[in-house]
Coordinates of C-alpha atoms in Angstrom, one line a residue:
M1309 CA -78.0 70.8 131.9
N1310 CA -75.0 71.3 134.2
V1311 CA -74.6 73.2 137.5
T1312 CA -71.2 74.9 137.9
I1313 CA -69.8 76.4 141.1
A1314 CA -66.4 77.9 141.9
R1315 CA -64.7 77.4 145.2
Q1316 CA -61.7 79.3 146.6
P1317 CA -60.1 78.1 149.8
I1318 CA -59.5 80.2 152.9
F1319 CA -56.3 79.4 154.7
T1320 CA -55.0 79.7 158.3
T1321 CA -51.5 81.2 159.0
K1322 CA -50.2 77.6 158.8
Q1323 CA -51.6 77.4 155.3
T1324 CA -54.2 74.7 156.2
I1325 CA -57.7 75.1 154.8
M1326 CA -60.4 76.4 157.2
G1327 CA -63.1 77.0 154.6
Y1328 CA -64.1 77.7 151.0
E1329 CA -65.9 80.7 149.5
L1330 CA -68.5 79.3 147.1
L1331 CA -69.0 81.5 144.0
Y1332 CA -71.5 81.5 141.1
R1333 CA -70.3 80.6 137.6
K1334 CA -72.4 80.4 134.5
D1335 CA -70.5 77.4 133.1
L1336 CA -67.1 75.8 133.0
D1337 CA -65.8 78.3 130.5
A1338 CA -66.7 81.3 132.7
L1339 CA -63.6 83.2 133.9
D1340 CA -65.5 85.2 136.4
A1341 CA -69.0 85.4 138.0
E1342 CA -70.9 87.4 135.3
V1343 CA -73.7 88.0 137.8
F1344 CA -76.8 89.6 136.3
D1345 CA -79.0 88.9 139.3
D1346 CA -77.6 88.6 142.8
V1347 CA -80.6 86.7 144.2
S1348 CA -80.6 84.2 141.4
A1349 CA -76.8 83.7 141.6
T1350 CA -77.0 83.0 145.3
A1351 CA -79.9 80.6 144.8
Q1352 CA -78.0 78.7 142.2
V1353 CA -74.9 78.4 144.4
I1354 CA -77.0 77.1 147.3
S1355 CA -79.2 74.7 145.3
G1356 CA -76.2 73.4 143.4
S1357 CA -74.2 72.8 146.5
L1358 CA -77.1 71.4 148.5
L1359 CA -79.2 69.5 146.0
E1360 CA -76.7 68.5 143.2
I1361 CA -73.0 68.4 144.0
G1362 CA -73.5 68.0 147.7
M1363 CA -72.1 70.3 150.4
S1364 CA -69.8 67.7 151.7
N1365 CA -68.3 67.3 148.2
M1366 CA -67.8 71.0 148.0
V1367 CA -66.2 71.8 151.3
G1368 CA -65.9 68.5 153.3
E1369 CA -66.0 69.3 157.0
N1370 CA -64.8 72.9 156.4
K1371 CA -66.9 76.1 156.5
A1372 CA -68.8 77.2 153.4
F1373 CA -68.7 81.0 152.9
I1374 CA -71.7 82.1 150.6
N1375 CA -72.4 85.6 149.4
F1376 CA -75.9 86.8 150.3
P1377 CA -77.6 89.7 148.6
R1378 CA -79.7 92.1 150.7
A1379 CA -83.0 90.4 149.5
Y1380 CA -81.9 87.1 151.0
L1381 CA -80.5 88.7 154.2
L1382 CA -83.9 90.2 154.8
N1383 CA -85.6 86.8 154.6
P1384 CA -84.0 84.6 157.3
S1385 CA -86.6 81.8 156.9
G1386 CA -86.2 81.5 153.2
V1387 CA -83.1 79.4 152.8
P1388 CA -82.5 75.9 154.0
L1389 CA -78.9 75.8 155.2
D1390 CA -76.7 74.1 157.9
K1391 CA -76.0 76.8 160.4
N1392 CA -73.0 74.8 161.7
Q1393 CA -71.3 74.8 158.3
V1394 CA -72.4 77.8 156.3
V1395 CA -71.1 81.3 156.9
I1396 CA -73.3 84.1 155.6
E1397 CA -71.3 86.7 153.7
V1398 CA -72.8 90.2 153.9
L1399 CA -71.8 92.1 150.8
E1400 CA -70.5 95.7 150.9
N1401 CA -73.5 96.9 148.9
S1402 CA -76.1 95.4 151.3
G1403 CA -77.2 98.8 152.6
F1404 CA -76.1 99.0 156.3
D1405 CA -79.4 100.3 157.8
A1406 CA -81.7 99.5 160.7
L1407 CA -83.7 97.0 158.6
L1408 CA -80.6 95.0 157.7
L1409 CA -79.3 95.1 161.3
A1410 CA -82.6 93.7 162.6
S1411 CA -82.5 90.9 160.0
L1412 CA -78.9 90.1 160.7
R1413 CA -79.8 89.7 164.4
K1414 CA -82.3 87.1 163.4
W1415 CA -79.7 85.2 161.5
T1416 CA -77.3 85.2 164.5
N1417 CA -80.0 84.4 166.9
A1418 CA -80.8 81.4 164.7
G1419 CA -77.2 80.3 165.2
Y1420 CA -75.6 81.4 161.9
K1421 CA -72.2 83.0 161.6
L1422 CA -71.8 86.2 159.6
A1423 CA -68.8 87.5 157.6
L1424 CA -68.7 91.2 156.5
D1425 CA -67.3 91.1 153.0
D1426 CA -65.1 93.9 151.5
F1427 CA -65.7 95.8 154.7
E1428 CA -64.4 99.2 155.7
Y1429 CA -64.9 100.0 159.4
E1430 CA -66.3 103.3 160.6
P1431 CA -67.9 104.1 164.0
K1432 CA -71.5 104.1 162.7
L1433 CA -71.1 100.4 161.6
L1434 CA -70.2 99.3 165.1
P1435 CA -73.5 97.3 165.7
F1436 CA -72.7 95.3 162.5
V1437 CA -69.2 94.5 163.6
E1438 CA -70.5 93.3 167.0
L1439 CA -72.7 90.7 165.2
A1440 CA -70.0 89.5 162.9
T1441 CA -67.7 86.5 163.4
Y1442 CA -65.4 87.3 160.4
I1443 CA -64.5 90.5 158.6
K1444 CA -63.0 90.2 155.1
L1445 CA -60.6 93.0 154.1
D1446 CA -59.6 93.4 150.4
L1447 CA -55.9 94.0 150.4
Q1448 CA -55.8 95.2 146.8
L1449 CA -58.7 97.5 147.2
L1450 CA -57.6 99.1 150.4
G1451 CA -53.8 99.2 149.8
R1452 CA -51.3 98.4 152.5
D1453 CA -51.7 101.6 154.6
K1454 CA -55.5 101.6 154.7
F1455 CA -55.5 97.8 155.3
M1456 CA -53.2 98.2 158.3
Q1457 CA -55.5 101.0 159.7
Q1458 CA -58.5 98.7 159.3
V1459 CA -56.8 95.8 161.1
E1460 CA -55.8 98.2 164.0
A1461 CA -59.3 99.6 164.2
L1462 CA -60.8 96.1 164.5
K1463 CA -58.4 94.7 167.1
G1464 CA -60.7 95.6 170.0
F1465 CA -63.5 93.4 168.7
K1466 CA -64.1 89.7 168.9
V1467 CA -63.8 89.1 165.1
K1468 CA -61.5 87.1 162.9
I1469 CA -59.8 89.0 160.1
V1470 CA -59.7 87.4 156.6
A1471 CA -57.3 89.0 154.2
E1472 CA -58.7 88.8 150.7
K1473 CA -56.8 89.0 147.4
V1474 CA -53.4 88.1 148.8
E1475 CA -51.4 87.6 145.6
T1476 CA -47.7 87.4 146.6
W1477 CA -45.4 86.0 149.3
E1478 CA -44.6 89.6 150.4
E1479 CA -48.3 90.4 150.9
F1480 CA -48.8 87.2 152.9
N1481 CA -45.9 88.2 155.2
F1482 CA -47.2 91.7 155.6
C1483 CA -50.6 90.4 156.7
E1484 CA -49.1 87.8 159.0
V1485 CA -47.1 90.4 160.8
L1486 CA -50.3 92.4 161.4
G1487 CA -51.8 89.3 163.1
V1488 CA -54.4 88.5 160.4
D1489 CA -56.2 85.3 161.2
F1490 CA -57.1 83.9 157.7
Y1491 CA -56.0 84.4 154.1
Q1492 CA -57.6 84.1 150.6
G1493 CA -56.2 84.9 147.2
Y1494 CA -54.3 83.9 144.1
F1495 CA -51.0 83.4 146.1
F1496 CA -52.6 80.4 147.7
E1497 CA -55.0 79.1 145.0
R1498 CA -57.3 80.4 142.3
P1499 CA -61.0 79.5 142.3
E1500 CA -61.5 75.9 141.2
L1501 CA -64.6 75.1 139.1
I1502 CA -66.7 72.1 140.0
S1503 CA -69.5 71.0 137.6
K1504 CA -72.1 68.3 137.6
K1505 CA -75.0 67.3 135.5
A1506 CA -78.1 68.6 137.2
T1507 CA -81.7 67.4 137.3
K1508 CA -84.1 69.8 135.8
V1509 CA -87.3 70.9 137.6
N1510 CA -90.3 72.1 135.6
S1511 CA -91.0 75.8 136.4
I1512 CA -94.8 75.1 136.1
T1513 CA -94.5 72.4 138.8
L1514 CA -92.7 74.8 141.1
L1515 CA -95.3 77.5 140.6
Q1516 CA -98.1 75.1 141.3
L1517 CA -96.4 73.8 144.4
M1518 CA -95.7 77.3 145.8
A1519 CA -99.3 78.3 145.1
E1520 CA -100.5 75.3 147.1
L1521 CA -98.0 75.9 149.9
L1522 CA -99.3 79.5 150.3
K1523 CA -102.8 78.3 151.1
G1524 CA -102.0 78.2 154.8
E1525 CA -104.7 76.4 156.8
N1526 CA -106.4 75.2 153.6
L1527 CA -103.2 73.4 152.5
N1528 CA -103.9 69.9 151.2
V1529 CA -101.2 67.2 151.7
N1530 CA -102.8 65.0 149.0
E1531 CA -102.5 67.9 146.5
L1532 CA -98.8 68.5 147.5
E1533 CA -98.1 64.8 146.9
S1534 CA -99.8 65.0 143.5
I1535 CA -97.9 68.1 142.4
V1536 CA -94.5 66.8 143.5
S1537 CA -95.1 63.4 142.0
R1538 CA -95.5 64.9 138.5
D1539 CA -91.9 66.0 138.3
I1540 CA -89.0 63.4 138.7
G1541 CA -86.5 66.3 139.0
L1542 CA -88.3 67.7 142.0
V1543 CA -88.6 64.2 143.6
H1544 CA -84.9 63.7 143.1
K1545 CA -84.0 67.1 144.7
L1546 CA -86.4 66.4 147.6
L1547 CA -84.8 63.1 148.3
K1548 CA -81.4 64.6 148.0
F1549 CA -82.3 67.2 150.6
L1550 CA -83.6 64.6 152.9
N1551 CA -80.3 62.8 152.7
S1552 CA -78.3 65.9 153.5
P1553 CA -76.8 66.4 157.0
I1554 CA -78.9 69.5 157.5
T1555 CA -82.0 67.4 158.1
G1556 CA -80.4 65.1 160.6
L1557 CA -82.8 62.3 159.4
S1558 CA -81.8 58.7 158.9
A1559 CA -85.2 57.3 157.9
N1560 CA -85.8 55.3 154.7
V1561 CA -88.3 57.0 152.4
D1562 CA -90.5 54.8 150.3
S1563 CA -93.1 57.3 149.1
V1564 CA -93.3 60.9 148.0
R1565 CA -95.9 61.5 150.7
L1566 CA -93.5 60.4 153.5
A1567 CA -90.8 62.6 152.0
I1568 CA -93.1 65.6 152.2
V1569 CA -94.1 64.8 155.7
L1570 CA -90.5 64.4 156.8
V1571 CA -89.3 67.6 155.2
G1572 CA -92.3 69.6 156.5
V1573 CA -94.2 72.5 155.0
D1574 CA -91.8 75.3 156.1
Q1575 CA -88.7 73.5 154.7
L1576 CA -90.6 72.5 151.5
K1577 CA -91.6 76.1 151.0
S1578 CA -87.9 77.2 151.5
L1579 CA -86.8 74.6 148.9
T1580 CA -89.5 75.6 146.4
N1581 CA -88.5 79.3 146.9
L1582 CA -84.8 78.4 146.4
L1583 CA -85.5 76.5 143.2
L1584 CA -87.8 79.2 141.8
M1585 CA -85.2 81.9 142.5
S1586 CA -82.4 79.9 140.9
E1587 CA -84.6 79.7 137.7
L1588 CA -85.2 83.4 137.5
V1589 CA -82.1 84.8 135.8
G1590 CA -82.2 88.2 134.1
D1591 CA -85.5 88.8 132.3
R1592 CA -87.0 85.5 133.4
H1593 CA -88.5 87.3 136.5
V1594 CA -90.5 89.6 134.2
L1595 CA -91.6 86.6 132.2
L1596 CA -92.8 84.9 135.4
E1597 CA -94.9 87.9 136.2
T1598 CA -96.5 87.9 132.8
I1599 CA -97.2 84.1 132.9
L1600 CA -98.8 84.4 136.4
L1601 CA -100.8 87.4 135.3
R1602 CA -102.3 85.6 132.3
A1603 CA -103.0 82.5 134.4
K1604 CA -104.8 84.4 137.2
H1605 CA -106.7 86.6 134.8
A1606 CA -108.0 83.4 133.0
E1607 CA -109.0 81.9 136.3
L1608 CA -110.9 85.0 137.5
M1609 CA -112.7 85.4 134.2
S1610 CA -113.8 81.8 134.3
L1611 CA -115.3 82.5 137.7
R1612 CA -117.1 85.6 136.4
L1613 CA -118.5 83.6 133.5
G1614 CA -119.8 80.8 135.8
H1615 CA -117.5 78.1 134.4
K1616 CA -116.5 75.1 136.6
H1617 CA -113.1 73.7 137.4
N1618 CA -111.5 77.2 137.6
E1619 CA -108.1 75.8 138.4
T1620 CA -108.0 74.4 134.9
Y1621 CA -108.1 77.9 133.5
F1622 CA -105.2 78.9 135.7
L1623 CA -103.1 76.0 134.4
A1624 CA -104.2 76.7 130.8
G1625 CA -103.1 80.3 131.2
M1626 CA -99.7 79.2 132.4
L1627 CA -99.2 76.6 129.8
S1628 CA -100.2 78.9 127.0
M1629 CA -96.9 80.8 127.5
M1630 CA -94.5 77.9 128.1
D1631 CA -93.0 78.2 124.7
A1632 CA -91.4 81.5 125.8
C1633 CA -89.9 79.7 128.8
V1634 CA -88.3 76.7 127.1
G1635 CA -87.6 78.1 123.7
I1636 CA -89.5 75.5 121.6
S1637 CA -92.9 75.6 120.0
L1638 CA -96.0 75.3 122.1
P1639 CA -97.3 72.1 120.5
E1640 CA -93.9 70.5 121.2
V1641 CA -94.0 71.7 124.8
L1642 CA -97.5 70.4 125.5
K1643 CA -96.8 67.1 123.8
Q1644 CA -94.2 66.3 126.5
L1645 CA -96.7 66.8 129.3
P1646 CA -99.3 64.3 130.5
L1647 CA -102.3 66.3 129.3
P1648 CA -105.7 65.3 127.8
T1649 CA -105.9 65.9 124.1
E1650 CA -109.0 68.1 124.6
F1651 CA -107.1 70.3 127.0
I1652 CA -104.1 70.7 124.6
N1653 CA -106.5 71.6 121.7
A1654 CA -108.1 74.2 123.9
I1655 CA -104.7 75.9 124.5
I1656 CA -103.4 75.6 120.9
Q1657 CA -106.5 75.9 118.8
R1658 CA -108.5 77.9 121.4
S1659 CA -111.4 75.6 121.3
G1660 CA -114.2 75.3 123.9
N1661 CA -114.7 77.5 127.0
V1662 CA -111.0 77.3 128.0
G1663 CA -109.9 78.4 124.6
N1664 CA -112.4 81.2 124.5
V1665 CA -111.2 82.6 127.9
L1666 CA -107.6 82.4 126.9
D1667 CA -108.4 84.3 123.7
M1668 CA -110.1 87.1 125.6
V1669 CA -107.5 87.6 128.3
E1670 CA -104.7 87.5 125.7
Q1671 CA -106.5 90.0 123.4
F1672 CA -107.1 92.3 126.4
S1673 CA -103.5 92.1 127.7
K1674 CA -102.2 93.1 124.3
G1675 CA -104.6 96.0 123.8
H1676 CA -106.4 94.3 120.9
K1677 CA -110.1 94.4 120.3
V1678 CA -111.8 91.6 122.3
T1679 CA -113.8 89.5 119.9
S1680 CA -115.9 87.8 122.6
T1681 CA -119.2 89.3 123.8
V1682 CA -117.9 89.4 127.4
S1683 CA -118.1 92.6 129.4
V1684 CA -115.0 94.8 129.0
D1685 CA -115.7 96.0 132.5
D1686 CA -115.4 92.5 133.8
L1687 CA -112.1 92.0 132.0
K1688 CA -110.8 95.3 133.4
A1689 CA -111.9 94.5 137.0
S1690 CA -110.5 90.9 136.9
Y1691 CA -107.2 92.2 135.4
V1692 CA -106.7 94.7 138.2
E1693 CA -107.5 91.9 140.7
S1694 CA -105.0 89.6 139.0
V1695 CA -102.2 92.3 139.1
E1696 CA -102.8 92.6 142.9
W1697 CA -102.7 88.8 143.3
V1698 CA -99.4 88.5 141.3
D1699 CA -97.7 91.2 143.3
N1700 CA -98.8 89.6 146.6
F1701 CA -97.7 86.1 145.4
L1702 CA -94.3 87.2 144.2
S1703 CA -93.7 89.2 147.4
R1704 CA -94.3 86.0 149.4
I1705 CA -91.9 83.8 147.5

């Protein structure tokens, strides 16, 4: 598995680099972004730059301009980034309303710089301009006349103008005469693709970790350590994050527990959220909902039936659909995990109490006749409760 990110430099009038825009790419063969999910694309750019390639390798000491979709802009605490290096790009389709304005104020109050991308100024957008440090104007989209009007309209504000899609020497001269501060486009350099082999994190581990982190006061550090320790990919990313400039730490880490303590619950939650979102491309978000729904339904039914170790039923529900996630047969998936043979048999052969509960929740979810003697009312009630739990869980990550 490789992570691929494109970077395009942003130049000063003296044609020295002041920063790079970091862009999502599916792989090294991708000619453009091919973005199907803005949130997932941004998460992959951030996680790839931060936890795989390294932000210093991507931009050095320069600024990193990263496109943020509205969903991320409305969640200021959800992304672990260096406020001194990263510039948050607010996309033109973000919906410039009161809710977005309030969220952007939180970003700027936290010390982040904002860039308004593909922007077109009009008086009602004044509050957004006042928050911005950079405004990016698309020369090709606006045309020279409208571009000039935009530059003139913005001269009274304390913002730096970035001319985007500058493709010829004549266009560069045109922008320079207008007093534009920075430049980006094919005239200077096309986006450069940077790729590196990435460590894979198990989606099950991430879901279990997030579920534990959302327990609030009932959170158990021993359980966090146990979950993180199961996945070498997650351990690697955690240590990589600790070693990044954003943490400001220089301590030597000799245990997973110490790494968790140094990162802290809030940052660990942000990292887990980031990794989860980077996994959810296209229809994978729908798949995640389905998996969580079966897992929670199995857990709640085990409670109603008076079974012990209810968390086992939750895990069994998740694992019973892992073949859909990884694209190989369920026996092959489970064989790769450190699971008791009895537990594997319960999932595959539907043996014992665990297998019986899995059977009934699967039959119910598919609209089939439930072969167990369990109350259908119990199945319905627990299903509704599971739907509510899944909606709440996903809204919090």
